[in-house]
């Protein structure tokens, strides 16, 4: 069973469109994250939810809106897509709120490669 | 703010040779430190993490890292490289208090047959 899954794996779309990426974890974790990895492999956190509550909201354009219908799901909706949004988006989850404790680990999904034309 | 610096965006080693990937951190207090590996077209996997229990941390796949406070370093090593080790490796840091993970820019490891 896949611990953290994302759909779709690839997403190609035109500028100006609105798209969503879905993420689900079956680990029973309380916290979920969205990361963006750019073309230079730089990985940066965008959002984090703990039990459906937003706890991290980095400096991300408000065209990006995360939605957590329950603690096992964290979806990312992007409005008015721009060329600069092209990247690989990773979802992750952890048991704890900050995933840095002695026994806590972040588990990553396989990524969604978004290409904006 | 916490940060990590990974020296060398690309490292090439021969199969069977020592792997050394460098990571230095900046933090006002001893942080939690992590190494993640990303195989092609996959998500990140945790290799190992330092949480102050021991300065030498052993991870999966034969990797280990040593926390050196005096050098503010957490370099990743493996005695003998294998072809399957070819991947992107990320160092990450988190302060002990509530704070997000901050990743380094990554080091691409290439194994030469």
Short mmCIF file of C-alpha atoms in Angstrom, two decimals:
data_model
loop_
_atom_site.label_atom_id
_atom_site.label_comp_id
_atom_site.label_asym_id
_atom_site.label_seq_id
_atom_site.Cartn_x
_atom_site.Cartn_y
_atom_site.Cartn_z
CA UNK A 1 0.00 0.00 0.00
CA UNK A 2 1.23 3.46 -0.88
CA UNK A 3 1.70 5.54 2.27
CA UNK A 4 1.42 8.98 0.66
CA UNK A 5 -0.15 9.17 -2.77
CA UNK A 6 -0.61 12.06 -5.14
CA UNK A 7 -2.68 12.49 -8.25
CA UNK A 8 -2.01 13.22 -10.97
CA UNK A 9 1.63 12.28 -11.43
CA UNK A 10 1.98 14.58 -14.43
CA UNK A 11 -0.02 17.68 -15.22
CA UNK A 12 0.42 19.74 -18.37
CA UNK A 13 -1.76 22.79 -18.77
CA UNK A 14 -2.01 26.21 -20.34
CA UNK A 15 -1.30 29.51 -18.61
CA UNK A 16 -4.33 30.98 -16.95
CA UNK A 17 -6.01 27.66 -16.20
CA UNK A 18 -7.03 26.46 -12.75
CA UNK A 19 -5.85 23.03 -11.60
CA UNK A 20 -5.85 20.86 -8.50
CA UNK A 21 -3.47 18.28 -7.13
CA UNK A 22 -4.73 15.73 -4.65
CA UNK A 23 -2.87 14.09 -1.81
CA UNK A 24 -3.89 11.27 0.49
CA UNK A 25 -2.03 9.53 3.28
CA UNK A 26 -3.03 6.24 4.88
CA UNK A 27 -0.56 6.43 7.74
CA UNK A 28 -2.95 7.95 10.24
CA UNK A 29 -0.72 11.01 10.51
CA UNK A 30 -1.96 14.29 11.92
CA UNK A 31 0.13 16.64 9.80
CA UNK A 32 0.40 17.09 6.05
CA UNK A 33 2.59 19.35 3.93
CA UNK A 34 2.99 20.71 0.43
CA UNK A 35 6.46 21.39 -0.95
CA UNK A 36 7.55 22.90 -4.24
CA UNK A 37 10.72 21.69 -5.96
CA UNK A 38 11.95 23.96 -8.72
CA UNK A 39 14.02 23.08 -11.77
CA UNK A 40 17.22 23.41 -9.75
CA UNK A 41 15.92 20.83 -7.27
CA UNK A 42 15.50 23.44 -4.54
CA UNK A 43 12.82 22.20 -2.17
CA UNK A 44 10.73 24.66 -0.22
CA UNK A 45 7.76 24.20 2.04
CA UNK A 46 4.54 25.92 1.01
CA UNK A 47 1.89 24.85 3.50
CA UNK A 48 1.33 22.57 6.43
CA UNK A 49 -1.89 21.40 8.03
CA UNK A 50 -2.26 19.74 11.40
CA UNK A 51 -5.62 18.07 11.97
CA UNK A 52 -7.14 20.21 9.23
CA UNK A 53 -5.73 23.40 10.77
CA UNK A 54 -3.31 25.52 8.74
CA UNK A 55 -0.05 25.84 10.70
CA UNK A 56 2.48 26.86 8.08
CA UNK A 57 1.74 29.28 5.28
CA UNK A 58 4.91 30.42 3.62
CA UNK A 59 5.12 33.38 1.28
CA UNK A 60 3.13 31.80 -1.50
CA UNK A 61 0.89 33.68 -3.97
CA UNK A 62 -2.74 33.56 -2.94
CA UNK A 63 -3.45 31.82 -6.24
CA UNK A 64 -2.39 28.73 -4.29
CA UNK A 65 -5.03 27.49 -1.89
CA UNK A 66 -4.69 24.30 0.13
CA UNK A 67 -7.78 22.47 1.26
CA UNK A 68 -7.93 19.75 3.87
CA UNK A 69 -11.31 18.02 3.97
CA UNK A 70 -10.03 15.63 6.63
CA UNK A 71 -6.68 14.87 8.17
CA UNK A 72 -5.92 12.17 5.60
CA UNK A 73 -6.25 14.52 2.65
CA UNK A 74 -4.57 17.76 1.66
CA UNK A 75 -5.34 19.08 -1.78
CA UNK A 76 -3.68 21.98 -3.54
CA UNK A 77 -5.68 24.20 -5.85
CA UNK A 78 -3.90 26.65 -8.11
CA UNK A 79 -5.73 29.47 -9.88
CA UNK A 80 -4.59 31.36 -12.94
CA UNK A 81 -1.53 29.24 -13.54
CA UNK A 82 1.68 31.00 -14.57
CA UNK A 83 4.82 29.77 -16.29
CA UNK A 84 6.74 30.10 -13.03
CA UNK A 85 4.44 27.61 -11.36
CA UNK A 86 6.07 24.82 -13.37
CA UNK A 87 7.74 22.57 -10.82
CA UNK A 88 7.39 19.29 -9.01
CA UNK A 89 5.01 19.48 -6.09
CA UNK A 90 5.48 17.05 -3.22
CA UNK A 91 3.01 16.17 -0.55
CA UNK A 92 4.29 14.82 2.75
CA UNK A 93 2.91 13.75 6.10
CA UNK A 94 4.14 13.21 9.64
CA UNK A 95 2.64 12.08 12.90
CA UNK A 96 3.69 15.09 14.88
CA UNK A 97 3.06 18.74 14.34
CA UNK A 98 6.59 19.62 13.29
CA UNK A 99 8.12 16.30 12.24
CA UNK A 100 11.45 16.87 13.90
CA UNK A 101 11.12 14.96 17.12
CA UNK A 102 13.15 11.98 18.08
CA UNK A 103 10.68 9.50 16.69
CA UNK A 104 8.92 11.54 14.02
CA UNK A 105 9.61 11.42 10.30
CA UNK A 106 8.15 13.08 7.25
CA UNK A 107 6.99 10.70 4.54
CA UNK A 108 6.90 12.08 1.03
CA UNK A 109 4.65 11.29 -1.87
CA UNK A 110 6.04 10.55 -5.35
CA UNK A 111 5.47 14.09 -6.58
CA UNK A 112 3.36 15.78 -9.24
CA UNK A 113 5.23 17.32 -12.15
CA UNK A 114 3.34 20.41 -13.23
CA UNK A 115 4.20 21.96 -16.58
CA UNK A 116 2.59 25.24 -17.54
CA UNK A 117 2.76 26.12 -21.24
CA UNK B 1 16.78 31.51 10.83
CA UNK B 2 18.00 28.02 10.28
CA UNK B 3 19.84 27.14 7.11
CA UNK B 4 21.98 24.43 5.63
CA UNK B 5 24.67 24.65 2.98
CA UNK B 6 25.56 21.69 0.85
CA UNK B 7 28.98 22.04 -0.72
CA UNK B 8 29.07 20.67 -4.23
CA UNK B 9 25.94 20.40 -6.30
CA UNK B 10 27.43 17.42 -8.11
CA UNK B 11 29.68 14.70 -6.73
CA UNK B 12 31.04 11.78 -8.73
CA UNK B 13 32.70 8.75 -7.19
CA UNK B 14 33.79 5.40 -8.53
CA UNK B 15 31.91 2.29 -7.58
CA UNK B 16 33.45 0.95 -4.39
CA UNK B 17 34.96 4.27 -3.40
CA UNK B 18 34.15 6.37 -0.36
CA UNK B 19 31.13 8.66 -0.60
CA UNK B 20 31.36 11.99 1.20
CA UNK B 21 28.58 14.54 0.88
CA UNK B 22 29.04 17.75 2.82
CA UNK B 23 26.50 19.67 4.83
CA UNK B 24 27.07 22.64 7.12
CA UNK B 25 24.37 24.24 9.18
CA UNK B 26 23.86 27.58 10.81
CA UNK B 27 21.92 27.64 13.99
CA UNK B 28 22.06 29.43 17.29
CA UNK B 29 21.27 26.21 19.09
CA UNK B 30 22.07 22.59 18.23
CA UNK B 31 19.37 21.69 15.74
CA UNK B 32 17.80 18.52 14.48
CA UNK B 33 19.54 17.49 11.25
CA UNK B 34 18.39 15.17 8.51
CA UNK B 35 19.60 13.58 5.32
CA UNK B 36 17.07 12.67 2.66
CA UNK B 37 17.61 10.83 -0.62
CA UNK B 38 15.62 11.33 -3.80
CA UNK B 39 15.90 8.68 -6.47
CA UNK B 40 14.99 9.68 -10.04
CA UNK B 41 11.31 10.48 -10.43
CA UNK B 42 10.54 9.63 -6.81
CA UNK B 43 9.78 11.46 -3.60
CA UNK B 44 12.21 11.97 -0.77
CA UNK B 45 13.11 9.22 1.65
CA UNK B 46 14.67 9.73 5.04
CA UNK B 47 18.20 8.31 5.24
CA UNK B 48 18.99 9.31 8.81
CA UNK B 49 18.51 12.01 11.39
CA UNK B 50 20.39 13.54 14.28
CA UNK B 51 18.41 14.35 17.38
CA UNK B 52 21.23 14.62 19.93
CA UNK B 53 21.12 11.02 21.10
CA UNK B 54 24.49 10.22 19.51
CA UNK B 55 26.84 12.24 17.33
CA UNK B 56 27.41 9.39 14.89
CA UNK B 57 24.15 8.44 13.26
CA UNK B 58 23.68 5.32 11.18
CA UNK B 59 21.05 5.27 8.49
CA UNK B 60 19.70 3.00 5.83
CA UNK B 61 21.66 1.57 2.90
CA UNK B 62 24.98 1.76 4.75
CA UNK B 63 25.04 5.53 5.10
CA UNK B 64 26.07 7.35 8.23
CA UNK B 65 26.62 10.94 9.29
CA UNK B 66 28.53 12.56 12.11
CA UNK B 67 27.38 15.67 13.93
CA UNK B 68 30.33 17.94 14.69
CA UNK B 69 29.31 20.94 16.69
CA UNK B 70 32.74 22.57 16.50
CA UNK B 71 32.57 22.50 12.70
CA UNK B 72 28.78 22.99 12.46
CA UNK B 73 28.79 20.08 10.07
CA UNK B 74 26.75 16.96 9.42
CA UNK B 75 28.52 15.26 6.52
CA UNK B 76 27.10 12.09 5.01
CA UNK B 77 29.40 9.17 4.28
CA UNK B 78 29.34 5.65 2.95
CA UNK B 79 32.49 3.51 2.87
CA UNK B 80 31.84 1.87 -0.48
CA UNK B 81 29.64 3.35 -3.19
CA UNK B 82 27.19 1.19 -5.08
CA UNK B 83 25.60 1.95 -8.43
CA UNK B 84 22.20 2.09 -6.74
CA UNK B 85 23.37 5.04 -4.62
CA UNK B 86 23.10 7.37 -7.61
CA UNK B 87 20.51 9.93 -6.55
CA UNK B 88 19.97 13.44 -5.25
CA UNK B 89 20.77 13.92 -1.57
CA UNK B 90 19.32 16.67 0.60
CA UNK B 91 20.45 17.87 3.98
CA UNK B 92 17.75 19.50 6.14
CA UNK B 93 17.65 21.30 9.46
CA UNK B 94 15.05 22.05 12.08
CA UNK B 95 15.38 23.97 15.28
CA UNK B 96 14.42 22.13 18.45
CA UNK B 97 11.41 24.34 18.98
CA UNK B 98 8.45 24.35 16.66
CA UNK B 99 9.77 25.17 13.24
CA UNK B 100 9.56 23.83 9.73
CA UNK B 101 12.19 21.77 7.96
CA UNK B 102 14.59 23.80 5.84
CA UNK B 103 16.29 21.92 3.03
CA UNK B 104 19.65 22.46 1.41
CA UNK B 105 19.98 22.80 -2.34
CA UNK B 106 20.85 19.17 -2.83
CA UNK B 107 23.85 17.22 -4.10
CA UNK B 108 23.57 14.96 -7.09
CA UNK B 109 25.66 11.82 -6.58
CA UNK B 110 26.87 10.02 -9.69
CA UNK B 111 28.53 6.62 -9.45
CA UNK B 112 31.14 5.79 -12.07
CA UNK B 113 31.30 2.09 -13.01
#
